[in-house]
Amino acid sequence: MSRLHQAVACGDIEKVKECLAQSDDINEMSSTISSRGRKKPKLGEMTPLHLAAYYGHTQIAELLVQRGAKLNLQDSKGKTAMELAIFHHNLGLAKLLKQHGAIDKNNAFDNALASRKVAEEVYFATRFNKPDVIREIYAEGLLTKEIGENALIRAARYNSLSISEVLVVECGMSVNALQLGWIEDDHKTLKTPLGVAAEYGHTDTVEFLLAHGAEVDKMTHINPTESEDGTDTESSPTQLPELNGRNIPLIRDLARSKGCTPLFLALQHEESPRSSYPLEKIVYPHIIHYQRKPVNTRLIEVLLTHRANFKKINDAGFICLALSGFAEELEILLRHGLDPNLVVNGIKFIDICLKYSNRHHMAVPFVAHGADISSIDEQGQSYLHKSCNLELSKALVGRGVVIELTDNCGRTAIEGAATGIAEFLARSGASIERLDSSHSYVFSSPLLIQMLLKKNLVNFTVHDAQGFTLLGRLVTGKYFETMKVIMNSGVSFDINQVAYVREKTVLHLAFEKCVLDFLDPHPTHDNLYTQMIDLLISHGAKPLKDREGKTPLMGWVGHLNDGTFNPELVRKFCSFEANYYGVSPEVYERELMILDKTGFYPKIKQDSDESSYSYEDDNFASFFALNKNRGSTPTKTPLDIFWEKIEHAKVSQIKNEGPTI
C-alpha cells in the first residue's frame, strides 16, 4: 500500500496533500486494509478515490478530483468510485462525483440510487442520524409519503431530533401519521411518532412533535384485535382475567391491544430492547440487549401539561401501572387530578397494589392524597394489617388508622409485622404485650427486645418449633446487638440453660457457628462470633458438656490443626475450659489436639469376614446403633478416652503429682 493510499484510508487530508505535493501517482491501484489498524479482508485493487468513496471521506474525494483523479476507473471487482459510495450509503459523496461527471454502469445516478432501495437508504440515514442523506433523497424526488412517515416513526424511536426536523419542517411529513410499524414479538403495530417517542422516553422529540401539532391522545395500537385503521377500540369492553402472576403478561397485552395513548406508553416500564452502545458509536445495529426504562418524570409532566387525558387509559392499563413498581409516576397523575379512590375492573387501585408485597409502596401516594383507608376485608384486616412497607404504614398511621384494631383472629397490626414496621408501631403507641419474642421480627430488633424486657415479657426458657430458645436464635442468627441489649439489661436468666437439642448451650452454638464464620470467604467477614463468645463468657457462660459429652470448644474439632484458627485464640479458649475442668491448659490443649486428629465417634465398618470392626468416620448415631445391634457394650471412643485422661490429670493435679499422664 502506498503512502497516499494509507493517508486516504485514515482520513488524514493533510497527509494526502503532502503526498500529492510529492507527485505520488493519484490513480495508482493498490490493495488495502481498513483504517485505525483493524484488519479486514483484502478489498482488492483500488485507487485512492475508490478508498475515499469506500470510507466516506468527502473532502479528500473532492481534493483528489480537483487534482485530476479519474472518476470512472474500476477496481479489481469492477466497481467505480461512485458505485462504492452509493453501496456504502455515502450519498453526498456520490452526488459530488456525479456533479464532476462520474457515471455508474447504468449511467444514471437515480437508477443507482433506486437499485439500493430508497427505503433502505432512508432507514440507514435515520438510524445513524444523517439528515443530509434525507435531504439528498428528498431533493431527488424519491422520498414518498409512506417512506417519509415511516422514517419519522424511526426517528422518534432513535431520538434523531435533526432527522425529525428535516422530515417535518423541510419535507412536510405529518406528525400524526399512523404507520404500520415494524414487527415485534409477532405483534402487528400501528404507531404514531408521538407514541413511539413517549414509549422510549425521548422527551426532546416529544416536545418537538407536540410543538408541531401532534395529537397528544392519539392511540397507538399493538396487535389490534378489531381494527387496523387507527380507530379507537377501547369502547368495546373486554373481561379481564383473574389478577395473578400467571395472567400479568396477558393483561399487559390486552392493555396495549385496546389502544395506548402516548401518556400510557410513557408510564410503561416493561423490559424493552435497547442498543448496546450510544447512538453515535453504534457499529452493529443488530446487537441489542434488554433493560428496564427508568422513570422519566419530565416526559410525563410534558404530556400532562399538554392536557394528555389519563382517563383514556383502560382498566388493563391501570393494572399494568399498579404492577410497574414506580410510585413517582402515580404521584404525578394524582397531582394532576387522578382519583385516589380509583376503581379498576371492580377492584380499588390501592387493593391491587396491596395484592403483591413488593408493590405496597405503590399505594403510598394514594393514601397521601386522601384515599379511603377504612376498608376491612373478609378476614377483618385493615390496610395496616396488610402493609409490608414502612412508608405505607407511616402514611396510614398519619391518616389516623386505628393501630389497635384486631382482625377475626384477634391479632393487631403489630403482631406479624416486619421488624421496621413493628418498631414504628411500637413507638407510635401499639401494645406490645402480645408480641411473641421467639419470632425473628422481634428478636432481630434491639428496640423491641428492650421494650419487652422492661415489661418482663421475654421468655428465655421456651423452645420454638426448631428446638431453639430465644438466646439460641440470637446466637445462630448473628443478632449481636440484640444479644448485647439482653446481656446489659440486668434481667435475670440462666445463660447456661439448654438452648438447643442434645443439651447444647448458647456457648456450644456460638463455637459451632464460629467455624462457619472463619471459613466464610466473604471479604467483609468480621469474625463476629468470636465477639459473641467473649460476650457470653463475660456474662457467666460455662463450658458445659452436651448430651454427647462435647464441650463448646469441641465444636472446632477438625479445624484445630489445619490453620483455620489463630493458635493464640485456640490457646485462650483451651485455658478457659481447662480452668473449668481443673487441669492445666497445656494438658487440655495437647489432648484436644489428639482428639482433633482422631475424631469423636468413628463409624463402625464391618470387615468382610464379619468378625472384626474398624472405625472410620465421625458418626455418633451409627456407632452406638451398630454396637447396640451387636448386643455388646460400646467400644470406647476417642472422646471417652479424652475424658478419662482429663479426669486422670485432674486427680493427679489434686494429689500434687503433676499433670503427667
XYZ file of C-alpha atoms in Angstrom:
661
model
C 0.000 0.000 0.000
C 1.359 3.392 -0.971
C 1.649 6.357 1.369
C -1.216 8.061 -0.462
C -3.494 5.049 -0.013
C -2.683 4.941 3.700
C -3.387 8.638 4.156
C -6.743 8.360 2.344
C -7.788 5.270 4.328
C -7.013 7.061 7.606
C -8.843 10.220 6.530
C -5.731 12.383 7.005
C -6.283 15.199 4.493
C -3.048 16.984 5.401
C -1.054 13.843 4.715
C -2.929 13.444 1.421
C -1.936 16.982 0.401
C 1.676 16.220 1.314
C 1.686 13.067 -0.819
C 0.129 14.891 -3.772
C 2.732 17.640 -3.447
C 5.415 14.955 -3.814
C 3.854 13.808 -7.106
C 2.538 10.464 -5.863
C 0.520 8.655 -8.538
C -3.074 9.731 -7.894
C -4.550 6.838 -9.921
C -2.292 4.041 -8.669
C -4.030 0.762 -7.902
C -3.156 -0.814 -4.568
C -4.660 -3.319 -2.119
C -5.545 -2.017 1.329
C -6.803 -2.759 4.796
C -9.173 -0.719 6.926
C -8.152 2.419 8.812
C -7.290 2.505 12.541
C -5.219 -0.632 12.131
C -8.159 -3.068 12.290
C -7.523 -5.820 9.792
C -10.207 -6.713 7.268
C -10.238 -8.996 4.239
C -8.426 -7.541 1.234
C -10.663 -5.147 -0.617
C -8.958 -5.675 -3.947
C -7.001 -3.276 -6.126
C -8.282 0.292 -5.599
C -7.307 3.830 -6.455
C -7.155 6.482 -3.721
C -10.515 7.787 -4.984
C -12.067 4.341 -4.517
C -10.810 4.349 -0.925
C -12.222 7.810 -0.251
C -15.607 6.665 -1.596
C -15.444 3.455 0.438
C -14.770 5.244 3.742
C -16.932 8.290 3.004
C -14.124 10.892 3.116
C -15.922 13.578 1.078
C -13.315 16.334 1.440
C -10.492 14.030 0.403
C -12.518 12.804 -2.586
C -13.140 16.396 -3.681
C -9.408 17.148 -3.353
C -8.489 14.088 -5.424
C -10.988 15.052 -8.137
C -9.593 18.571 -8.257
C -6.069 17.130 -8.618
C -7.095 15.044 -11.626
C -8.215 11.686 -10.259
C -10.011 9.624 -12.895
C -13.660 9.265 -11.904
C -14.721 6.141 -13.759
C -11.837 3.747 -13.186
C -12.944 0.327 -11.978
C -11.356 -1.550 -9.114
C -10.377 -5.216 -9.324
C -14.030 -6.158 -8.694
C -15.357 -3.933 -11.452
C -16.756 -1.161 -9.216
C -16.398 2.551 -9.846
C -15.860 5.028 -7.028
C -19.436 6.287 -7.335
C -20.835 2.758 -7.050
C -18.818 2.209 -3.874
C -20.098 5.496 -2.441
C -23.703 4.509 -3.145
C -23.231 0.964 -1.896
C -21.811 2.194 1.414
C -24.515 4.843 1.883
C -22.222 7.817 1.230
C -24.788 9.559 -0.957
C -23.395 13.055 -0.508
C -20.068 11.891 -1.853
C -21.816 10.052 -4.704
C -23.593 13.239 -5.715
C -20.274 15.118 -5.645
C -18.775 12.569 -8.038
C -21.818 12.803 -10.287
C -21.515 16.597 -10.423
C -17.934 16.162 -11.640
C -19.018 13.806 -14.411
C -18.784 10.376 -12.838
C -21.095 7.691 -14.153
C -22.040 4.277 -12.883
C -22.625 1.205 -15.003
C -26.179 2.331 -15.751
C -25.001 5.890 -16.401
C -27.713 7.267 -14.133
C -27.478 8.376 -10.509
C -31.209 7.901 -9.994
C -31.095 4.320 -11.208
C -28.105 3.586 -8.997
C -29.910 5.072 -6.008
C -33.111 3.239 -6.834
C -31.179 -0.030 -7.107
C -30.097 0.421 -3.482
C -33.756 0.763 -2.437
C -34.782 4.175 -1.174
C -36.428 2.775 1.960
C -33.159 1.142 2.986
C -31.216 4.355 2.428
C -33.746 6.308 4.480
C -33.594 3.740 7.259
C -29.800 3.948 7.329
C -29.876 7.748 7.422
C -32.446 7.740 10.226
C -30.685 5.073 12.249
C -27.332 6.846 12.129
C -28.642 10.412 12.271
C -27.623 11.631 8.795
C -30.090 14.382 7.855
C -28.093 15.333 4.747
C -28.879 11.952 3.204
C -32.590 12.571 3.788
C -32.253 15.950 2.091
C -30.470 14.362 -0.892
C -33.172 11.743 -1.342
C -35.934 14.338 -0.958
C -34.215 16.643 -3.470
C -34.098 13.772 -5.973
C -37.855 13.315 -5.549
C -37.546 9.765 -4.244
C -38.940 10.316 -0.727
C -42.531 9.082 -0.866
C -45.134 9.903 1.788
C -45.155 6.349 3.127
C -41.363 6.118 3.367
C -41.106 9.572 4.942
C -43.781 8.974 7.570
C -42.267 5.615 8.480
C -38.894 7.343 8.757
C -40.447 9.861 11.155
C -41.507 6.987 13.400
C -37.987 5.602 13.206
C -36.545 8.998 14.066
C -38.831 9.110 17.114
C -37.635 5.639 18.119
C -33.946 6.600 17.976
C -34.433 10.184 19.225
C -32.939 11.584 15.996
C -34.244 15.105 16.503
C -32.409 16.533 13.493
C -33.994 13.864 11.259
C -37.433 14.682 12.669
C -36.905 18.371 11.916
C -35.916 17.659 8.302
C -38.855 15.304 7.745
C -41.469 17.598 9.316
C -40.207 21.096 8.527
C -38.478 20.576 5.171
C -40.228 17.513 3.760
C -43.730 18.195 5.149
C -44.377 14.800 6.735
C -47.394 14.537 9.045
C -46.664 14.311 12.769
C -49.923 12.394 13.292
C -49.300 9.687 10.705
C -50.383 6.236 11.873
C -47.979 3.837 10.228
C -47.806 0.067 10.211
C -44.629 -0.259 12.226
C -42.042 -2.995 12.474
C -42.882 -6.432 13.782
C -42.138 -7.026 17.474
C -42.877 -10.350 19.151
C -45.125 -11.271 16.215
C -47.372 -8.305 17.015
C -48.590 -6.078 14.217
C -48.190 -2.448 15.254
C -49.924 0.761 14.257
C -47.799 3.573 15.635
C -47.667 7.337 15.771
C -44.386 9.247 16.067
C -45.515 10.761 19.382
C -46.445 7.349 20.773
C -43.084 5.875 19.823
C -41.128 8.811 21.274
C -43.135 8.580 24.515
C -42.696 4.802 24.702
C -38.915 5.100 24.563
C -38.743 8.142 26.850
C -37.402 10.708 24.347
C -38.635 13.951 25.890
C -36.980 16.296 23.363
C -38.627 14.540 20.427
C -41.987 14.557 22.241
C -41.732 18.312 22.803
C -40.824 18.872 19.136
C -43.754 16.790 17.867
C -46.226 18.463 20.235
C -44.950 21.880 19.144
C -45.678 20.918 15.528
C -49.244 19.783 16.127
C -49.047 16.171 17.278
C -52.293 14.927 18.866
C -51.458 14.222 22.491
C -54.070 11.443 22.901
C -53.863 9.732 19.512
C -53.882 5.991 20.040
C -51.122 3.560 19.174
C -52.387 0.031 18.547
C -50.244 -3.021 19.165
C -51.705 -6.223 17.704
C -55.113 -4.565 17.195
C -57.927 -7.054 17.580
C -60.789 -5.238 15.878
C -59.436 -2.598 13.536
C -56.195 -1.795 11.814
C -57.031 1.693 10.654
C -56.311 3.523 13.893
C -59.911 3.813 15.124
C -60.477 3.797 18.870
C -61.215 0.266 20.069
C -61.351 0.968 23.810
C -65.123 1.354 23.695
C -65.512 -2.411 23.353
C -65.068 -3.770 26.894
C -63.041 -6.903 27.478
C -63.394 -9.105 30.551
C -60.005 -9.110 32.239
C -58.598 -12.409 33.519
C -58.076 -13.025 37.220
C -55.312 -10.863 38.642
C -52.401 -13.177 39.402
C -48.786 -13.533 38.398
C -49.588 -16.012 35.632
C -52.014 -13.655 33.895
C -49.978 -10.432 34.107
C -48.473 -10.802 30.570
C -51.970 -11.389 29.189
C -53.290 -8.296 30.970
C -50.421 -6.238 29.551
C -51.188 -7.469 26.030
C -54.859 -6.581 26.497
C -53.915 -3.095 27.684
C -51.813 -2.486 24.605
C -54.171 -4.086 22.082
C -57.081 -1.903 23.236
C -55.106 1.190 22.329
C -52.288 3.056 24.033
C -52.104 6.806 24.384
C -48.643 8.392 24.450
C -49.156 9.011 28.175
C -49.754 5.327 28.860
C -46.689 4.353 26.834
C -44.598 6.882 28.770
C -45.809 5.339 32.026
C -44.942 1.784 30.989
C -41.746 0.223 32.310
C -41.631 -3.236 30.830
C -38.351 -4.603 29.549
C -37.560 -3.132 26.139
C -34.748 -3.776 23.667
C -32.113 -1.083 23.764
C -28.956 -0.618 21.706
C -25.814 -1.810 23.415
C -23.905 1.360 22.523
C -24.608 5.103 22.397
C -26.172 6.097 19.079
C -23.079 7.816 17.717
C -20.887 4.788 18.491
C -23.094 2.013 17.145
C -21.274 -0.181 14.643
C -23.570 -3.196 14.510
C -27.194 -2.087 14.914
C -28.441 -5.672 15.269
C -26.668 -6.025 18.651
C -29.292 -5.285 21.325
C -29.842 -6.093 24.964
C -32.819 -5.735 27.285
C -33.080 -3.199 30.078
C -35.843 -1.537 32.058
C -36.750 2.039 31.251
C -36.214 4.449 34.147
C -38.987 6.768 35.283
C -38.994 9.877 33.095
C -40.945 12.334 35.240
C -40.163 15.247 32.923
C -41.728 13.439 29.966
C -44.879 12.653 31.946
C -45.130 16.270 33.082
C -44.748 17.478 29.465
C -47.613 15.253 28.271
C -49.887 16.247 31.154
C -49.049 19.917 30.612
C -50.330 19.474 27.046
C -53.552 18.082 28.578
C -52.984 14.400 27.996
C -56.080 12.590 29.248
C -55.174 9.859 31.735
C -58.850 8.818 31.773
C -58.302 7.228 28.359
C -56.078 4.601 29.978
C -58.141 1.395 30.102
C -58.546 -0.907 33.108
C -55.863 -3.311 31.953
C -53.553 -0.331 31.544
C -54.094 0.833 35.131
C -53.373 -2.682 36.383
C -50.089 -2.550 34.479
C -49.316 0.765 36.194
C -50.053 -0.738 39.605
C -47.573 -3.524 38.907
C -44.885 -1.354 37.314
C -43.133 -0.681 40.633
C -42.630 3.073 40.103
C -44.637 5.217 42.522
C -43.252 8.530 41.212
C -45.398 8.405 38.102
C -48.567 7.768 40.121
C -47.695 10.739 42.317
C -47.625 12.920 39.182
C -51.010 11.609 37.999
C -52.544 12.231 41.420
C -51.239 15.800 41.411
C -52.959 16.283 38.050
C -56.319 15.052 39.291
C -56.324 11.243 39.288
C -58.972 9.950 41.714
C -57.182 8.431 44.763
C -60.163 6.062 45.156
C -59.800 4.830 41.571
C -61.616 1.553 40.896
C -60.133 -0.707 38.218
C -62.111 -3.664 36.901
C -64.207 -3.644 40.084
C -61.174 -3.503 42.411
C -59.822 -0.441 44.189
C -56.443 0.534 42.779
C -54.913 0.527 46.258
C -56.103 -3.076 46.745
C -54.357 -4.111 43.529
C -51.123 -2.647 44.882
C -51.535 -4.471 48.205
C -52.102 -7.799 46.455
C -48.339 -8.083 45.891
C -45.935 -7.463 48.791
C -43.296 -5.889 46.546
C -45.819 -3.334 45.254
C -47.090 -1.970 48.585
C -45.090 1.224 48.090
C -47.304 1.995 45.083
C -50.203 2.614 47.486
C -48.347 5.317 49.440
C -49.188 8.275 47.137
C -52.873 7.244 47.078
C -53.026 7.241 50.881
C -51.211 10.582 50.979
C -53.741 12.084 48.531
C -56.771 11.091 50.582
C -57.736 7.569 49.535
C -60.344 5.871 51.723
C -58.416 3.758 54.254
C -61.349 2.457 56.296
C -61.721 -0.717 54.231
C -61.808 -4.023 56.147
C -61.514 -7.326 54.258
C -63.278 -10.622 54.968
C -60.542 -11.617 57.448
C -61.207 -8.440 59.390
C -57.849 -6.945 58.413
C -57.245 -3.282 57.703
C -54.641 -1.880 55.339
C -52.310 -1.555 58.329
C -52.530 -5.308 58.949
C -51.558 -5.981 55.323
C -48.811 -3.396 54.994
C -45.322 -4.730 54.261
C -43.911 -1.286 53.551
C -42.733 1.090 56.274
C -43.640 4.239 54.334
C -47.150 2.913 53.738
C -47.535 2.126 57.447
C -46.378 5.639 58.325
C -48.832 7.145 55.835
C -51.708 5.067 57.244
C -50.908 5.980 60.857
C -50.533 9.606 59.816
C -54.048 9.453 58.358
C -55.405 8.187 61.682
C -55.899 4.479 61.054
C -56.753 2.505 64.212
C -53.491 0.890 65.371
C -55.094 -1.491 67.882
C -57.783 -2.827 65.529
C -57.969 -6.636 65.780
C -58.777 -8.978 62.908
C -61.033 -12.036 63.067
C -58.230 -13.971 64.797
C -57.791 -11.272 67.429
C -54.430 -10.100 66.060
C -53.386 -6.470 65.873
C -51.237 -4.987 63.123
C -48.025 -5.166 65.155
C -48.305 -8.944 65.501
C -46.566 -10.460 62.491
C -45.415 -7.110 61.120
C -41.965 -6.750 59.588
C -39.269 -5.629 62.019
C -39.103 -1.999 60.909
C -42.892 -1.666 60.870
C -43.226 -3.320 64.283
C -40.687 -0.888 65.735
C -42.562 2.051 64.210
C -45.917 0.838 65.542
C -44.431 0.262 68.998
C -43.075 3.820 69.034
C -46.492 5.019 67.855
C -48.238 3.504 70.858
C -49.155 -0.011 69.728
C -49.447 -2.533 72.536
C -46.532 -4.999 72.673
C -47.919 -7.331 75.347
C -48.903 -9.948 72.779
C -45.687 -9.909 70.785
C -44.010 -13.301 70.576
C -40.347 -12.798 71.440
C -39.473 -16.074 69.679
C -40.349 -14.615 66.274
C -37.486 -13.329 64.157
C -39.085 -9.933 63.546
C -38.944 -9.392 67.327
C -35.582 -10.834 68.370
C -33.852 -9.195 65.406
C -34.879 -5.808 66.819
C -32.906 -4.483 69.808
C -35.619 -1.852 70.294
C -38.485 -4.353 70.573
C -36.482 -6.666 72.823
C -35.622 -3.738 75.082
C -39.291 -2.734 75.330
C -40.315 -6.327 76.074
C -37.599 -6.692 78.710
C -38.816 -3.591 80.529
C -42.262 -5.162 80.816
C -40.837 -8.599 81.714
C -42.424 -10.139 78.620
C -39.429 -12.128 77.343
C -39.466 -15.893 77.885
C -35.935 -17.318 77.908
C -36.903 -20.966 78.507
C -39.448 -21.795 75.811
C -38.215 -23.658 72.713
C -39.540 -22.881 69.242
C -40.569 -25.413 66.591
C -36.928 -25.979 65.610
C -35.857 -26.530 69.208
C -34.144 -23.170 69.839
C -34.617 -20.900 72.812
C -34.566 -17.133 72.308
C -30.850 -16.948 73.130
C -30.183 -19.850 70.782
C -31.903 -17.995 67.944
C -29.949 -14.835 68.683
C -26.646 -16.708 68.530
C -27.354 -18.716 65.378
C -28.864 -15.681 63.662
C -25.855 -13.493 64.463
C -28.000 -10.892 66.251
C -25.095 -9.477 68.213
C -26.678 -6.101 69.011
C -29.835 -7.711 70.392
C -27.713 -10.078 72.451
C -25.816 -7.138 73.951
C -29.111 -5.445 74.862
C -30.236 -8.562 76.738
C -26.907 -9.095 78.478
C -26.708 -5.496 79.634
C -30.379 -5.225 80.629
C -29.915 -6.631 84.134
C -32.742 -9.138 83.631
C -32.205 -12.409 85.471
C -31.968 -15.571 83.345
C -29.860 -18.729 83.185
C -27.283 -18.241 80.454
C -26.202 -21.894 80.772
C -29.610 -23.427 80.176
C -30.172 -25.799 77.259
C -30.601 -23.665 74.145
C -30.967 -26.388 71.536
C -31.385 -30.144 71.132
C -28.778 -32.562 72.530
C -28.447 -30.294 75.578
C -26.424 -27.682 73.735
C -25.984 -24.310 75.423
C -25.675 -20.954 73.677
C -21.904 -21.274 74.058
C -21.984 -24.550 72.091
C -23.930 -22.848 69.316
C -21.587 -19.867 69.248
C -18.490 -22.058 68.852
C -20.119 -24.177 66.137
C -21.178 -21.106 64.162
C -17.746 -19.592 64.636
C -16.305 -22.301 62.365
C -18.506 -21.086 59.512
C -17.567 -17.532 60.377
C -13.865 -18.272 59.939
C -14.374 -20.359 56.800
C -16.548 -17.676 55.170
C -14.568 -16.334 52.175
C -16.554 -13.097 52.002
C -14.203 -10.068 52.027
C -16.317 -8.248 54.634
C -16.047 -11.176 57.073
C -15.681 -9.761 60.591
C -15.353 -12.776 62.987
C -18.485 -11.643 64.791
C -18.922 -14.954 66.592
C -15.640 -14.578 68.478
C -17.021 -11.319 69.845
C -20.243 -13.101 70.789
C -18.281 -15.868 72.541
C -16.375 -13.277 74.556
C -19.676 -11.576 75.442
C -21.213 -14.846 76.655
C -18.150 -15.796 78.703
C -18.004 -12.345 80.282
C -21.612 -12.812 81.452
C -21.064 -16.210 83.066
C -21.361 -18.781 80.288
C -19.674 -22.072 81.259
C -18.107 -24.751 79.013
C -20.627 -27.454 79.949
C -20.848 -30.810 78.196
C -23.741 -31.526 75.875
C -25.550 -34.861 75.745
C -22.720 -36.424 73.729
C -20.046 -35.207 76.122
C -18.724 -32.395 73.958
C -17.667 -29.022 75.313
C -18.234 -25.795 73.320
C -14.604 -25.688 72.120
C -15.020 -29.165 70.657
C -17.174 -27.546 68.002
C -13.839 -26.587 66.465
C -12.547 -30.163 66.356
C -11.498 -30.956 62.812
C -10.117 -27.466 62.271
C -7.699 -27.028 65.180
C -4.692 -28.360 63.256
C -5.428 -27.006 59.770
C -4.668 -23.344 60.409
C -8.296 -22.188 60.354
C -7.997 -20.575 63.774
C -5.302 -18.403 65.249
C -3.237 -20.543 67.685
C -3.448 -17.800 70.302
C -7.249 -17.861 70.045
C -7.286 -21.654 70.452
C -4.919 -21.401 73.425
C -7.148 -18.746 75.007
C -10.275 -20.909 74.905
C -8.350 -24.064 75.875
C -7.256 -22.222 79.004
C -10.880 -21.214 79.662
C -12.131 -24.816 79.505
C -9.081 -26.261 81.282
C -9.635 -23.956 84.261
C -13.276 -25.033 84.452
C -12.378 -28.754 84.444
C -9.430 -28.339 86.818
C -6.500 -29.339 84.625
C -3.549 -27.457 83.243
C -4.091 -25.652 79.909
C -1.103 -27.481 78.399
C -2.579 -30.927 79.075
C -6.029 -29.914 77.905
C -4.705 -28.421 74.677
C -2.494 -31.438 73.979
C -5.322 -33.944 74.401
C -7.693 -31.767 72.393
C -5.232 -31.694 69.501
C -5.060 -35.503 69.594
C -8.860 -35.613 69.524
C -8.820 -33.206 66.580
C -6.844 -35.771 64.569
C -8.827 -38.892 65.551
C -12.366 -37.524 65.557
C -15.115 -38.149 68.111
C -17.089 -41.263 67.284
C -15.598 -43.389 64.493
C -18.189 -45.145 62.392
C -18.081 -48.923 62.777
C -17.362 -50.708 59.500
C -17.862 -54.470 59.393
C -14.987 -56.256 57.662
C -15.512 -58.900 55.007
C -15.109 -61.800 57.469
C -17.857 -60.241 59.686
C -15.744 -60.956 62.747
C -13.981 -57.651 63.291
C -14.761 -53.945 63.008
C -12.784 -50.825 62.173
C -13.528 -47.158 62.908
C -13.568 -44.660 60.079
C -15.846 -41.655 60.305
C -17.366 -39.181 62.756
C -20.858 -40.581 63.310
C -22.136 -40.842 66.869
C -25.537 -42.342 65.972
C -24.135 -45.071 63.703
C -21.530 -46.033 66.266
C -23.914 -46.678 69.123
C -26.707 -48.066 66.940
C -24.455 -50.758 65.483
C -22.974 -51.596 68.875
C -26.488 -51.896 70.260
C -27.500 -54.247 67.456
C -24.478 -56.389 68.214
C -25.724 -56.756 71.776
C -22.432 -55.713 73.287
C -21.142 -52.836 75.334
C -19.994 -49.995 73.033
C -16.275 -49.789 72.500
C -14.554 -46.767 73.997
C -14.422 -43.851 71.636
C -11.670 -41.234 71.319
C -13.967 -38.853 73.208
C -14.292 -41.360 76.072
C -10.528 -41.718 76.172
C -10.142 -37.925 76.171
C -12.302 -37.513 79.263
C -10.571 -40.408 81.041
C -7.227 -38.696 80.521
C -8.615 -35.335 81.637
C -10.061 -36.909 84.777
C -6.785 -38.679 85.478
C -4.868 -35.440 85.018
C -7.276 -33.680 87.344
C -6.815 -36.316 90.051
C -3.056 -36.237 89.619
C -3.040 -32.488 89.884
C -5.109 -32.596 93.065
C -2.649 -35.047 94.624
C 0.168 -32.705 93.605
C 1.596 -35.456 91.414
C 1.762 -33.153 88.413
C -0.207 -33.351 85.225
C 1.653 -36.401 83.916
C -0.498 -38.975 82.158
